[in-house]
Coordinates of C-alpha atoms in Angstrom, one line a residue:
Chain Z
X40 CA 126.8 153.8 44.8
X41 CA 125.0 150.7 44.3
X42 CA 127.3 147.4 44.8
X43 CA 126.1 143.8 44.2
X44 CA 127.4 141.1 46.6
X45 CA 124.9 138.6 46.0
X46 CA 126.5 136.6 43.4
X47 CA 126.2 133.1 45.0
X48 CA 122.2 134.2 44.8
X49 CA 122.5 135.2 41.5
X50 CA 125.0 136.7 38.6
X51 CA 124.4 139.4 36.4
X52 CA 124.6 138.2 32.3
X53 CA 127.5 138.5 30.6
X54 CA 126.9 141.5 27.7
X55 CA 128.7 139.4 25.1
X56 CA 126.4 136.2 26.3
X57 CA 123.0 138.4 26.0
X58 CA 124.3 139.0 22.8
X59 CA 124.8 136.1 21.2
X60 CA 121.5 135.1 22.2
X61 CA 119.6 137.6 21.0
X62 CA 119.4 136.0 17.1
X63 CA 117.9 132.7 19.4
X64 CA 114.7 134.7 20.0
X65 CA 114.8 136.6 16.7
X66 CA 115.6 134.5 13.9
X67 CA 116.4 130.9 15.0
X68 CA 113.2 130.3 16.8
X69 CA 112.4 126.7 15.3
X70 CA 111.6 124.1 18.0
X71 CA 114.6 121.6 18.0
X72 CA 112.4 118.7 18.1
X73 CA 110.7 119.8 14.8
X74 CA 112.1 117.8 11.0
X75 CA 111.9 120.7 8.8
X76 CA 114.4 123.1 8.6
X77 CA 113.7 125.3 11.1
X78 CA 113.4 122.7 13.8
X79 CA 116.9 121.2 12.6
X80 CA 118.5 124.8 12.5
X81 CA 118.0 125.4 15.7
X82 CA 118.9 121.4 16.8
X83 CA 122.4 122.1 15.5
X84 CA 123.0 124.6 17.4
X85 CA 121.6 122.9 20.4
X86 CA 124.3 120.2 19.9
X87 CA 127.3 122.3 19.1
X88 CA 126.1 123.7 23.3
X89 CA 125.8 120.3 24.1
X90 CA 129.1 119.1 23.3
X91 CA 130.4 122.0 24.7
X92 CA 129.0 122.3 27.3
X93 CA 130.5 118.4 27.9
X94 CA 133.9 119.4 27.2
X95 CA 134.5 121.7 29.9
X96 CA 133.9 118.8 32.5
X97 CA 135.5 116.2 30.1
X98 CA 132.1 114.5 29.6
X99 CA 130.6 113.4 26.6
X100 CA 127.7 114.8 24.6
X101 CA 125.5 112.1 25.4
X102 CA 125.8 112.3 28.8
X103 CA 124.0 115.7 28.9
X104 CA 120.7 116.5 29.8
X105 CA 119.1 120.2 29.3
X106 CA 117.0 120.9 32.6
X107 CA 115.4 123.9 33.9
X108 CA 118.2 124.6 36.6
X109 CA 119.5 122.7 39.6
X110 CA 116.9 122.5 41.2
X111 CA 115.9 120.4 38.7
X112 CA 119.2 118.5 38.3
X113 CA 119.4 117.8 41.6
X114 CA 115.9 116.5 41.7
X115 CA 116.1 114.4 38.7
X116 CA 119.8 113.0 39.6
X117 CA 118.8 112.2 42.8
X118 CA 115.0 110.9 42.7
X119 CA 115.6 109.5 39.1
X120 CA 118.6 107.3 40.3
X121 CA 116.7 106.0 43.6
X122 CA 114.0 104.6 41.9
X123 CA 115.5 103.1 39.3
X124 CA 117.9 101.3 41.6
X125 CA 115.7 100.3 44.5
X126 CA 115.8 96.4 43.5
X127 CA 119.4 97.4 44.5
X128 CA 118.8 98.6 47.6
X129 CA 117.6 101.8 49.8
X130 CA 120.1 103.5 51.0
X131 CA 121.1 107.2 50.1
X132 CA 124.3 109.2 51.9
X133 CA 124.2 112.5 51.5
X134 CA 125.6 115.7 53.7
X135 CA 123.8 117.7 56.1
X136 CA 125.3 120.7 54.6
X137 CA 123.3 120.4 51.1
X138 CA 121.4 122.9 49.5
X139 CA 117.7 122.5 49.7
X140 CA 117.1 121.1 46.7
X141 CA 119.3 117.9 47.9
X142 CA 117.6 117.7 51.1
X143 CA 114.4 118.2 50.1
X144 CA 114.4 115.5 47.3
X145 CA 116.0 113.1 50.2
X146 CA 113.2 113.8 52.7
X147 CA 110.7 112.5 49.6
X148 CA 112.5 109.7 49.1
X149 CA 111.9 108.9 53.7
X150 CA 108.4 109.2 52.7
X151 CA 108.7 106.6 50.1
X152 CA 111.1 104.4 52.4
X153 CA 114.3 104.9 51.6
X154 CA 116.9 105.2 54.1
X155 CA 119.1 108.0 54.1
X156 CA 122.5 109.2 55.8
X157 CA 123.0 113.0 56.5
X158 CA 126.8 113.3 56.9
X159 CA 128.1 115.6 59.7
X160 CA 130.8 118.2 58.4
X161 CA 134.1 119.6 60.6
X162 CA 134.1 123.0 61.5
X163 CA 135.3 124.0 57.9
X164 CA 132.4 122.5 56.9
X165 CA 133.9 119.9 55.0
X166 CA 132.6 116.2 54.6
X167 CA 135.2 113.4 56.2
X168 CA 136.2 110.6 53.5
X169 CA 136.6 108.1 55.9
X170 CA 133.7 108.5 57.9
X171 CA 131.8 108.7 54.5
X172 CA 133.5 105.1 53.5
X173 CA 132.2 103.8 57.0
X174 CA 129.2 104.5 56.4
X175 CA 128.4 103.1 52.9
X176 CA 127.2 99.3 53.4
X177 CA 125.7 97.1 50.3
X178 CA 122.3 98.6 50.1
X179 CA 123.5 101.8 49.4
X180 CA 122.9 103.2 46.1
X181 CA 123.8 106.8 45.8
X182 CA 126.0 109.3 47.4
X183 CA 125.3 113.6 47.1
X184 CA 127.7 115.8 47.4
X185 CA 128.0 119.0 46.8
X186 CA 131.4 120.6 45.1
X187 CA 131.3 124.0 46.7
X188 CA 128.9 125.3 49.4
X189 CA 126.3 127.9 48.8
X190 CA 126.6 129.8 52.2
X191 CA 130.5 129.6 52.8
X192 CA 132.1 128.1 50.2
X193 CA 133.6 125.6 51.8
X194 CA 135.1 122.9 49.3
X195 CA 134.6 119.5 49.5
X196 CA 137.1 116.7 48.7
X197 CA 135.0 115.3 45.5
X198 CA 138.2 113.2 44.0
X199 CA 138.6 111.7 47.2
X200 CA 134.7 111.1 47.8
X201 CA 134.4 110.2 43.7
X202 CA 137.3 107.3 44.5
X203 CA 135.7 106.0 47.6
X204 CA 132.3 105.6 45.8
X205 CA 133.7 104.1 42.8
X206 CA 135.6 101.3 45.1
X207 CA 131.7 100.4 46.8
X208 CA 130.6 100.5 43.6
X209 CA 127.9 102.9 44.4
X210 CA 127.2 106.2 42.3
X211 CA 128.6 109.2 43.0
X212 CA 126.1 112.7 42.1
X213 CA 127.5 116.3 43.3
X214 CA 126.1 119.5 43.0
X215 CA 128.1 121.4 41.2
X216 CA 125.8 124.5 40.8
X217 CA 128.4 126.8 42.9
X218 CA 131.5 125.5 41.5
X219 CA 130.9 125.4 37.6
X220 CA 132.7 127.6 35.6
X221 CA 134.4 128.4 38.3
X222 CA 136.5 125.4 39.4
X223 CA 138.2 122.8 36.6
X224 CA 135.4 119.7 37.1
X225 CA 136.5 116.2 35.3
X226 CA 134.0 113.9 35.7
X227 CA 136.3 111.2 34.8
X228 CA 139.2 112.2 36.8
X229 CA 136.9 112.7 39.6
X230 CA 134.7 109.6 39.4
X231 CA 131.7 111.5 39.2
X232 CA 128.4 109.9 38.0
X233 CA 126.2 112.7 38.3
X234 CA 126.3 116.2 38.5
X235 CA 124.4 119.6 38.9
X236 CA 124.9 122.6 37.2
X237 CA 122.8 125.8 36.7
X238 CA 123.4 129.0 34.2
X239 CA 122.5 132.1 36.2
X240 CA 125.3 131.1 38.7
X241 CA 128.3 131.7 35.9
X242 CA 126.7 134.8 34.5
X243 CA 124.1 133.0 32.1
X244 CA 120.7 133.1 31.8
X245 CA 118.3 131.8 34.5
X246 CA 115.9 128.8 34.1
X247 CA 118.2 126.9 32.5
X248 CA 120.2 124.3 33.8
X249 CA 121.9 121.1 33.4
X250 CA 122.7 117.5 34.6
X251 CA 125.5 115.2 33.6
X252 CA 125.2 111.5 33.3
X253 CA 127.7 109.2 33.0
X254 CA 126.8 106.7 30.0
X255 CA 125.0 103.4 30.6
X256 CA 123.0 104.8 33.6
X257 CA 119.8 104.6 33.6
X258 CA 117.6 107.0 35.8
X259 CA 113.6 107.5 36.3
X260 CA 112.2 110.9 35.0
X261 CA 110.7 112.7 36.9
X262 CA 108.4 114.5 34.7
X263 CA 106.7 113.2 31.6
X264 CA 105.4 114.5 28.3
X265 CA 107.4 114.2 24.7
X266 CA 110.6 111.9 24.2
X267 CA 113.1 114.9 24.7
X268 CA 116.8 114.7 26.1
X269 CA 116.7 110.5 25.3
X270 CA 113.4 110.5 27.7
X271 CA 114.8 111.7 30.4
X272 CA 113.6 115.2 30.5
X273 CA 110.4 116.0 28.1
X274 CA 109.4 119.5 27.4
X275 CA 111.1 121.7 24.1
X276 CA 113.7 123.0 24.8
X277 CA 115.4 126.2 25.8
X278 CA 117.1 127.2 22.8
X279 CA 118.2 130.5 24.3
X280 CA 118.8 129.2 27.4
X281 CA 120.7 126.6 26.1
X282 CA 123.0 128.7 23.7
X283 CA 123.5 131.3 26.7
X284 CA 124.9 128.1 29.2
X285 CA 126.9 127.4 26.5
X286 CA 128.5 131.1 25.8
X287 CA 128.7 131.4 29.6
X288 CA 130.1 128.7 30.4
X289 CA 132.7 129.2 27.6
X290 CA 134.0 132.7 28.9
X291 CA 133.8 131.4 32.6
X292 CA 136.1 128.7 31.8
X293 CA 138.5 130.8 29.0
X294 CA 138.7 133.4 32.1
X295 CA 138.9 130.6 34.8
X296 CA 142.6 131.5 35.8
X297 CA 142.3 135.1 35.4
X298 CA 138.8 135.3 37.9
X299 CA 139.7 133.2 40.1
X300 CA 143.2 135.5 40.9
X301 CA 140.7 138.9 41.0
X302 CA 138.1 137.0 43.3
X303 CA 140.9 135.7 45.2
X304 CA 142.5 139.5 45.6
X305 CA 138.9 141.0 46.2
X306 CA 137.7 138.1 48.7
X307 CA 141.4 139.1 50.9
X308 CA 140.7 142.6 50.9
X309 CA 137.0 141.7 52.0
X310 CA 138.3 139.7 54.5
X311 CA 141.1 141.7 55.7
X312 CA 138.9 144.3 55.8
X313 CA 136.4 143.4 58.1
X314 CA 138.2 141.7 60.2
X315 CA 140.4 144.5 60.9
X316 CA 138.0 147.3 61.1
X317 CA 135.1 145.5 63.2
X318 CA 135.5 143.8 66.6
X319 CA 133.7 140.8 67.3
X320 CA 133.7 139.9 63.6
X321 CA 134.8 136.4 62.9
X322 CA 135.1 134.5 59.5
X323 CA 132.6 131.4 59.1
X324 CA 134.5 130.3 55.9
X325 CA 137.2 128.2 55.8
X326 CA 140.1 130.1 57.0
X327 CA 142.6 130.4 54.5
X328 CA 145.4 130.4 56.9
X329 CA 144.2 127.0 58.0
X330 CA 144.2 125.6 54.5
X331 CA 146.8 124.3 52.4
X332 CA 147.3 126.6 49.6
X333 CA 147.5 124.0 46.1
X334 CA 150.3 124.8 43.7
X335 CA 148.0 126.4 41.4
X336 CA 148.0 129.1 44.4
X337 CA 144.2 128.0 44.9
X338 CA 142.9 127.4 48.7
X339 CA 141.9 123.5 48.7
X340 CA 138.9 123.7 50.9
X341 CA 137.6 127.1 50.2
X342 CA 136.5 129.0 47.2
X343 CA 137.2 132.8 47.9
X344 CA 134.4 134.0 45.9
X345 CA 131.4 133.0 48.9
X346 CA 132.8 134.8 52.1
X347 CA 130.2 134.1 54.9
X348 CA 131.4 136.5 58.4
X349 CA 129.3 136.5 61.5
X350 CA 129.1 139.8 63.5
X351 CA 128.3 139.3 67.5
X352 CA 125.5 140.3 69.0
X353 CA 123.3 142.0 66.4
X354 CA 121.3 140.0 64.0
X355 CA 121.6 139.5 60.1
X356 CA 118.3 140.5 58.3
X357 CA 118.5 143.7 60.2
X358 CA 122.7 144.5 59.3
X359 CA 121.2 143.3 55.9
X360 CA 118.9 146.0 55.2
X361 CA 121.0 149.1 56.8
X362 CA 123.4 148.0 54.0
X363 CA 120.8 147.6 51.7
X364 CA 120.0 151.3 52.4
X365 CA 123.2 152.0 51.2
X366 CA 122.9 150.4 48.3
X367 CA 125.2 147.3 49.2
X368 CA 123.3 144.1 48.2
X369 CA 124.3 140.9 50.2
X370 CA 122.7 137.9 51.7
X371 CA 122.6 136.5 55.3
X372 CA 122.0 133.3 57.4
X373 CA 119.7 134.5 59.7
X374 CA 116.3 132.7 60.1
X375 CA 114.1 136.3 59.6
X376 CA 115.4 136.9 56.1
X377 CA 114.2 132.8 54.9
X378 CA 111.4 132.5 56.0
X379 CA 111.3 129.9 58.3
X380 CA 112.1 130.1 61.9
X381 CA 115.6 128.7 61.9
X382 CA 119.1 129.8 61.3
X383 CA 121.0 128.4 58.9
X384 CA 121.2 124.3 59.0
X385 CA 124.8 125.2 56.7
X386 CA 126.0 127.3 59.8
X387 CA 124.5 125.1 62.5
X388 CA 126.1 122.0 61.0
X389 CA 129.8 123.6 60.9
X390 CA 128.9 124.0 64.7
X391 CA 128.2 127.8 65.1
X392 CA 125.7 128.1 67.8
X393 CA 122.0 129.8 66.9
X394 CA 122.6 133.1 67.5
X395 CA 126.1 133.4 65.7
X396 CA 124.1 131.9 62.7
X397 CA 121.4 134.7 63.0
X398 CA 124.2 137.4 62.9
X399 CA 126.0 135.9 60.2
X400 CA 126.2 137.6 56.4
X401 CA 127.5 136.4 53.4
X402 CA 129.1 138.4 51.0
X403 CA 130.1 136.7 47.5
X404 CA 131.9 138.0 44.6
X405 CA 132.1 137.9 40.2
X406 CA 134.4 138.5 37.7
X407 CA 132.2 141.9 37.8
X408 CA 133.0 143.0 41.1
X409 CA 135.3 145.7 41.0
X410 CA 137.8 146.8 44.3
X411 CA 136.1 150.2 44.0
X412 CA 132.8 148.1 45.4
X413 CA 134.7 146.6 48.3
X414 CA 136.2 149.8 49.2
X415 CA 132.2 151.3 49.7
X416 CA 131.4 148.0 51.5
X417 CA 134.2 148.7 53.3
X418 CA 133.6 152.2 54.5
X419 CA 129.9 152.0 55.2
X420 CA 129.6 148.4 56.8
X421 CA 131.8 149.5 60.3
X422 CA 128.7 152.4 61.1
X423 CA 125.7 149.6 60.2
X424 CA 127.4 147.2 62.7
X425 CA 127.4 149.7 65.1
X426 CA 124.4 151.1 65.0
X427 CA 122.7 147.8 65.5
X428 CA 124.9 147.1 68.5
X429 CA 123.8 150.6 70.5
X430 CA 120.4 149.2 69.7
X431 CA 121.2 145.4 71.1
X432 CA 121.1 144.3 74.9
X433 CA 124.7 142.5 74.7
X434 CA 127.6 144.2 74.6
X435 CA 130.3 141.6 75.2
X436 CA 129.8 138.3 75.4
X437 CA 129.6 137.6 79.1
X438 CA 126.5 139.1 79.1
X439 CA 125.2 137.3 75.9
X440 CA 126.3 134.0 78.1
X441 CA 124.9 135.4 81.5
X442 CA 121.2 135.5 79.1
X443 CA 121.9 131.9 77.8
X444 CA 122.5 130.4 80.9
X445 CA 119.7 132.2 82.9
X446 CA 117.1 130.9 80.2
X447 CA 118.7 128.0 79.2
X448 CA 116.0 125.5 80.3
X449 CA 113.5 127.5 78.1
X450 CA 115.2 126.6 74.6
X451 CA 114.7 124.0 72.1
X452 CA 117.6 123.1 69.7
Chain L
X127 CA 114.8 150.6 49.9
X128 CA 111.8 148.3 49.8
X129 CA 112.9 146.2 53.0
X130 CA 111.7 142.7 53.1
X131 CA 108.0 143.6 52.1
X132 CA 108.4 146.2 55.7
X133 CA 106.2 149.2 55.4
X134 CA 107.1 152.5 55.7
X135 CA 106.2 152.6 59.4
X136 CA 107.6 149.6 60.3
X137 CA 111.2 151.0 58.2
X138 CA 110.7 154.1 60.1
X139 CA 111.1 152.9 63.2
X140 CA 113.7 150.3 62.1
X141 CA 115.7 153.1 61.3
X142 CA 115.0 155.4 64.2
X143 CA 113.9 153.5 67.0
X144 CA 112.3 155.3 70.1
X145 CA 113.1 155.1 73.4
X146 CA 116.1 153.2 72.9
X147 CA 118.7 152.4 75.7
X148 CA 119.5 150.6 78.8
X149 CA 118.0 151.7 82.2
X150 CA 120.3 151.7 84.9
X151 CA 117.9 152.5 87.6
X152 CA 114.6 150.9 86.2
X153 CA 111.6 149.7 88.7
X154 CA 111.6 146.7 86.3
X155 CA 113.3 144.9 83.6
X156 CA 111.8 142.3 81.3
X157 CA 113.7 139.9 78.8
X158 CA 112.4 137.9 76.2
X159 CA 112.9 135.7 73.3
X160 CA 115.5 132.9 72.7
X161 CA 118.3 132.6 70.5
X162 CA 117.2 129.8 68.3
X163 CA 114.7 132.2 66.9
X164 CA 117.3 135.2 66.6
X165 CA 115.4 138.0 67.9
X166 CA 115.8 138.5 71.8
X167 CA 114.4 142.1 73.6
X168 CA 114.7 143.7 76.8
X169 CA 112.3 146.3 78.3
X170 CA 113.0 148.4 81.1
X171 CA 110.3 150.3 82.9
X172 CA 109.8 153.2 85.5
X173 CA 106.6 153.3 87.5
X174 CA 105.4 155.6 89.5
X175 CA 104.2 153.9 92.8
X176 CA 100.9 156.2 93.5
X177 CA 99.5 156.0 90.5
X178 CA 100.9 152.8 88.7
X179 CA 101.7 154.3 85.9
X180 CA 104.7 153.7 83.4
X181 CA 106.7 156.7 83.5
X182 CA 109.5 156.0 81.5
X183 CA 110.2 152.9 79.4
X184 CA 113.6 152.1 77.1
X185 CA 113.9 149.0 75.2
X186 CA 117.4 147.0 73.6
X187 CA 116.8 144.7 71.2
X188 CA 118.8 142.0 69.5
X189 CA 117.1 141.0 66.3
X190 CA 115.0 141.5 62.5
X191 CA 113.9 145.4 61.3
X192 CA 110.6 144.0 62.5
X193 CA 111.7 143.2 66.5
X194 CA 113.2 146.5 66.6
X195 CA 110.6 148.3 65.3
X196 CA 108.0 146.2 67.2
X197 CA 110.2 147.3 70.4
X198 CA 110.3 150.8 68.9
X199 CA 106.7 151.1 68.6
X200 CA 105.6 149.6 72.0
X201 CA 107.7 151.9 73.9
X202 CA 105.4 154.6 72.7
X203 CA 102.4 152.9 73.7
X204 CA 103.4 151.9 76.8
X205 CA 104.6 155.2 78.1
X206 CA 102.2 156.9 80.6
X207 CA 99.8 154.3 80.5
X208 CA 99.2 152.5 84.2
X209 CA 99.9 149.3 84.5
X210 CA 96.3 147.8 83.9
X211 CA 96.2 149.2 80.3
X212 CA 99.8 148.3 79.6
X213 CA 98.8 144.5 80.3
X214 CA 96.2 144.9 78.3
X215 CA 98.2 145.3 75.0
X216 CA 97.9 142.2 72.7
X217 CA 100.3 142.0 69.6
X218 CA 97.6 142.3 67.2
X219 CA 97.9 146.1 68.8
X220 CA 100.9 146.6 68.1
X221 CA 100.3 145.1 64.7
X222 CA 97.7 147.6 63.8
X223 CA 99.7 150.6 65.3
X224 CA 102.7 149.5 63.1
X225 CA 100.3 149.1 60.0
X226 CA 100.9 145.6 59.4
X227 CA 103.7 143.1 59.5
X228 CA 104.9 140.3 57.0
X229 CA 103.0 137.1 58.0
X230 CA 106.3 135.7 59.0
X231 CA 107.6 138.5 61.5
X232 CA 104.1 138.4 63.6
X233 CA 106.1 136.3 65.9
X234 CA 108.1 139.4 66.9
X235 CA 104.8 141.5 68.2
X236 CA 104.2 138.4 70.4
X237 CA 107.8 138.6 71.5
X238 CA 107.2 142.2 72.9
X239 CA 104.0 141.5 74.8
X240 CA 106.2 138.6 76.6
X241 CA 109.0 141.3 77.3
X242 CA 106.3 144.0 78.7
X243 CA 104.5 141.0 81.1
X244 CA 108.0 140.2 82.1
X245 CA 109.1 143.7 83.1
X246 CA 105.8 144.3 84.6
X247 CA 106.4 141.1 86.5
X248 CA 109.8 141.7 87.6
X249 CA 108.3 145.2 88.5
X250 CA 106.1 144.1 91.1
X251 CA 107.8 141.1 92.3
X252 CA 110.4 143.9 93.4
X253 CA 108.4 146.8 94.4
X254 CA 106.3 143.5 96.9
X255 CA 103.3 145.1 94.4
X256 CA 99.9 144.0 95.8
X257 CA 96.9 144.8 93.9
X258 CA 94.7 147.0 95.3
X259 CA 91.3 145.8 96.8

């Protein structure tokens, strides 16, 4: 049996959305940008997805920019508003929990001597309001914060952070690329400025993305060519991908209720699960017994559909793979499987120590996942764990301890 | 199963290592790597006295398909050689026994060489090992 847990990677299309595409690479194939009929064909189509696409975060359709994912977004939002607002002042706040894309952009903008602010998060890997309002003085500009997290799903309090923004008058960008079309986003409700969102994540197409921006702010592009998306964003645009976001995020947010009550039943038994049936397993998302449960009967802090567990004393990549053997598709937070040398920086921020961030794995859910895959998860992931841990040197924790201590002196953090 | 760009040796002995186990009565146990990197490994070794040779290793490992199967593979190429050709082993050895690694797992090879010099170590720090004029 194969069984796809990798949806916070990526998500599979939606039949009905690779559907109603398909006439976008057939038939309406005009470039948008184009006067003559085929060119305005396919703009009016481009508009109906643009306004949308507004509506289901109670924007506006000028306030939406077409971008290539959000990686881009996230670029653009936050490069393009430092730049433009430097005469303002230099100072950027962002977490330290943020997906690469974030960080990355905030480490350019060090080089080009900006200041910025990497907010510690709890142990539920969530951001603290008042810590955030301390730290905002009058030469900052922005504020990035992601809605839901990648690796654990932790949510963060975005009203909250949107209100204390708006009261420094300083802009407030989130990315939302984990939480669209999954969570109800109101930009005005929320006081959001800016915000990330990116199709393959809500079962649309991939290379296509989006960036909200509230009206009357002006931002720097970060590319340049043609006077597309009101010169913000040149380069013709992704009429497929464009129509697909739409049509994705359309049935993501007519199913919202409906998703979130499967993901919320299949992300328990996941849980439960594991937690019952492996010792030494412990849950690095937000517990759900330590959050409040909102009337809507939706955790506050943590979306159910990203359910990172570490395992003790074995080591992700590898647990990775024997599952991957069976056919059970995952991801982890161990160092071997990225590419660089270290763990998780998600993991190590919420305080989990090196070695629980190696052996952690993080198992995330659709509207496609169906109990029968849990089940198999369920019944082949006890044997996988144990097989790695006849192969590992630490069988309890004391003598995982007794090797930390003895070497301690040797290790760099 | 393609594997992280893992070749089939590598897999092989990712999936059935060699050798593995504790030792309870090893001549000499060696432990190495750190947990910031997430692979750590410990060799155990038996040497005969007379003729310095490495009788019987075992290895436990705690890390990547490529630290167990780097651990895998040394065991076997370690065993019943003396201690002077088991120092002689340089990760690019193991390397080329294992067919290749992923640029980015490399690291691991080194890690075993460290875990062999330290159970070699311990070896003769316990067994008063001088070397022999």
């Amino acid at each position: 049996m194969k069984v796809y847990l990798d949806n916070a990677a990526t998500t599979r299309m939606d039949p009905d959305v690779v559907s109603f595409i398909r006439p976008f690479f057939e038939d309406v194939f005009g470039n948008p940008a184009s006067i003559h009929c085929y060119g305005r064909e396919a703009m009016k189509h481009v508009e109906e997805a643009r306004s949308n696409l507004a509506n289901c975060i109670n924007a506006s359709e000028n306030e939406i920019v077409f971008t290539s994912g959000g990686t881009e977004s996230d670029n653009l939002a936050i490069l393009g508003i430092a730049r433009s607002l430097k005469h303002k002042g230099k100072h950027i706040i962002t977490s330290k929990i943020e997906h690469p894309a974030v960080l990355e952009a905030c480490k350019q903008l060090e080089k080009e001597g900006y200041n910025v602010t990497y907010l510690p998060v709890s142990r539920d890997g969530v951001v603290n309001v008042d810590r955030l309002n301390e730290t905002i003085r009058k030469e900052t500009i922005l504020v990035s914060i992601m809605h839901v997290n990648n690796e654990t799903g932790s949510i963060q309090p975005i009203e909250e952070i949107g209100k204390v923004c708006r009261d420094n008058d300083v802009l407030f960008h989130t990315d939302a690329v984990q939480s669209f079309g999954k969570l109800n986003i109101d930009v005005k409700r929320m006081n959001i400025d800016l915000l990330s969102a990116s199709a393959h994540k809500f079962h649309g197409p991939k290379g296509i993305g989006m960036l909200y921006v509230r009206d009357g702010l002006y931002l720097h592009p970060i590319m340049y060519g043609g006077h597309h998306e009101m010169g913000l964003r040149p380069g013709t645009l992704n009429v497929p991908g464009i129509l697909g976001m739409m049509k994705a995020a359309e049935i993501a947010y007519k199913e919202l209720d409906k998703t979130h009550a499967h993901i919320k039943r299949l992300s328990k038994k996941v849980v439960d699960g594991i937690l019952g049936s492996i010792p030494e397993s412990y849950l690095n998302s937000p517990s759900p017994t330590d959050v409040d449960e909102g009337r809507d009967n939706r955790y506050t802090r943590w979306y159910p559909g990203v359910v990172n567990i570490r395992f003790s004393f074995i080591e992700g990549e590898s647990l990775m793979l024997l599952l991957d053997k069976e056919g059970i598709a995952c991801s982890t937070g161990s160092a071997c499987a990225s590419g660089s040398l270290e763990p998780s920086h998600v993991l190590l921020a919420m305080g989990l120590r090196p070695e629980q961030a190696h052996g952690s794995l993080r198992f995330s859910m659709s509207r496609f996942t169906s109990i029968d895959e849990i089940d198999y998860l369920l019944e082949k992931l006890p044997a996988c764990v144990e097989r790695l841990r006849k192969i590992s040197p630490f069988k309890n924790a004391e003598a995982l301890d007794r090797f930390i201590r003895k070497h301690h002196q040797r290790y760099k953090t | 199963m393609v594997g992280a760009g893992y070749n089939k040796k590598v897999l092989e002995h990712f999936l059935n290592p060699r050798n593995m186990g504790k030792m309870d009565d090893a001549d000499g146990v060696g432990e190495a790597g750190n947990p910031v990197c997430g692979d750590i490994m410990f060799l155990y070794i038996k040497v005969d006295e007379k003729t310095d040779r490495i009788t019987d290793i075992k290895f436990e490992t705690m890390g990547c398909a490529a630290a167990i199967a780097t651990s895998s593979v040394l065991t076997e190429m370690v065993k019943g050689k003396t201690i002077e050709e088991a120092l002689r082993i340089t990760f690019n050895d193991i390397v080329r026994e294992l067919g290749g690694l992923p640029s980015i797992k490399l690291h691991c090879s080194n890690l075993a060489v460290d875990a062999l010099k330290n159970a070699i170590d311990d070896y003769k720090k316990r067994s008063g090992y001088k070397k022999k004029i």
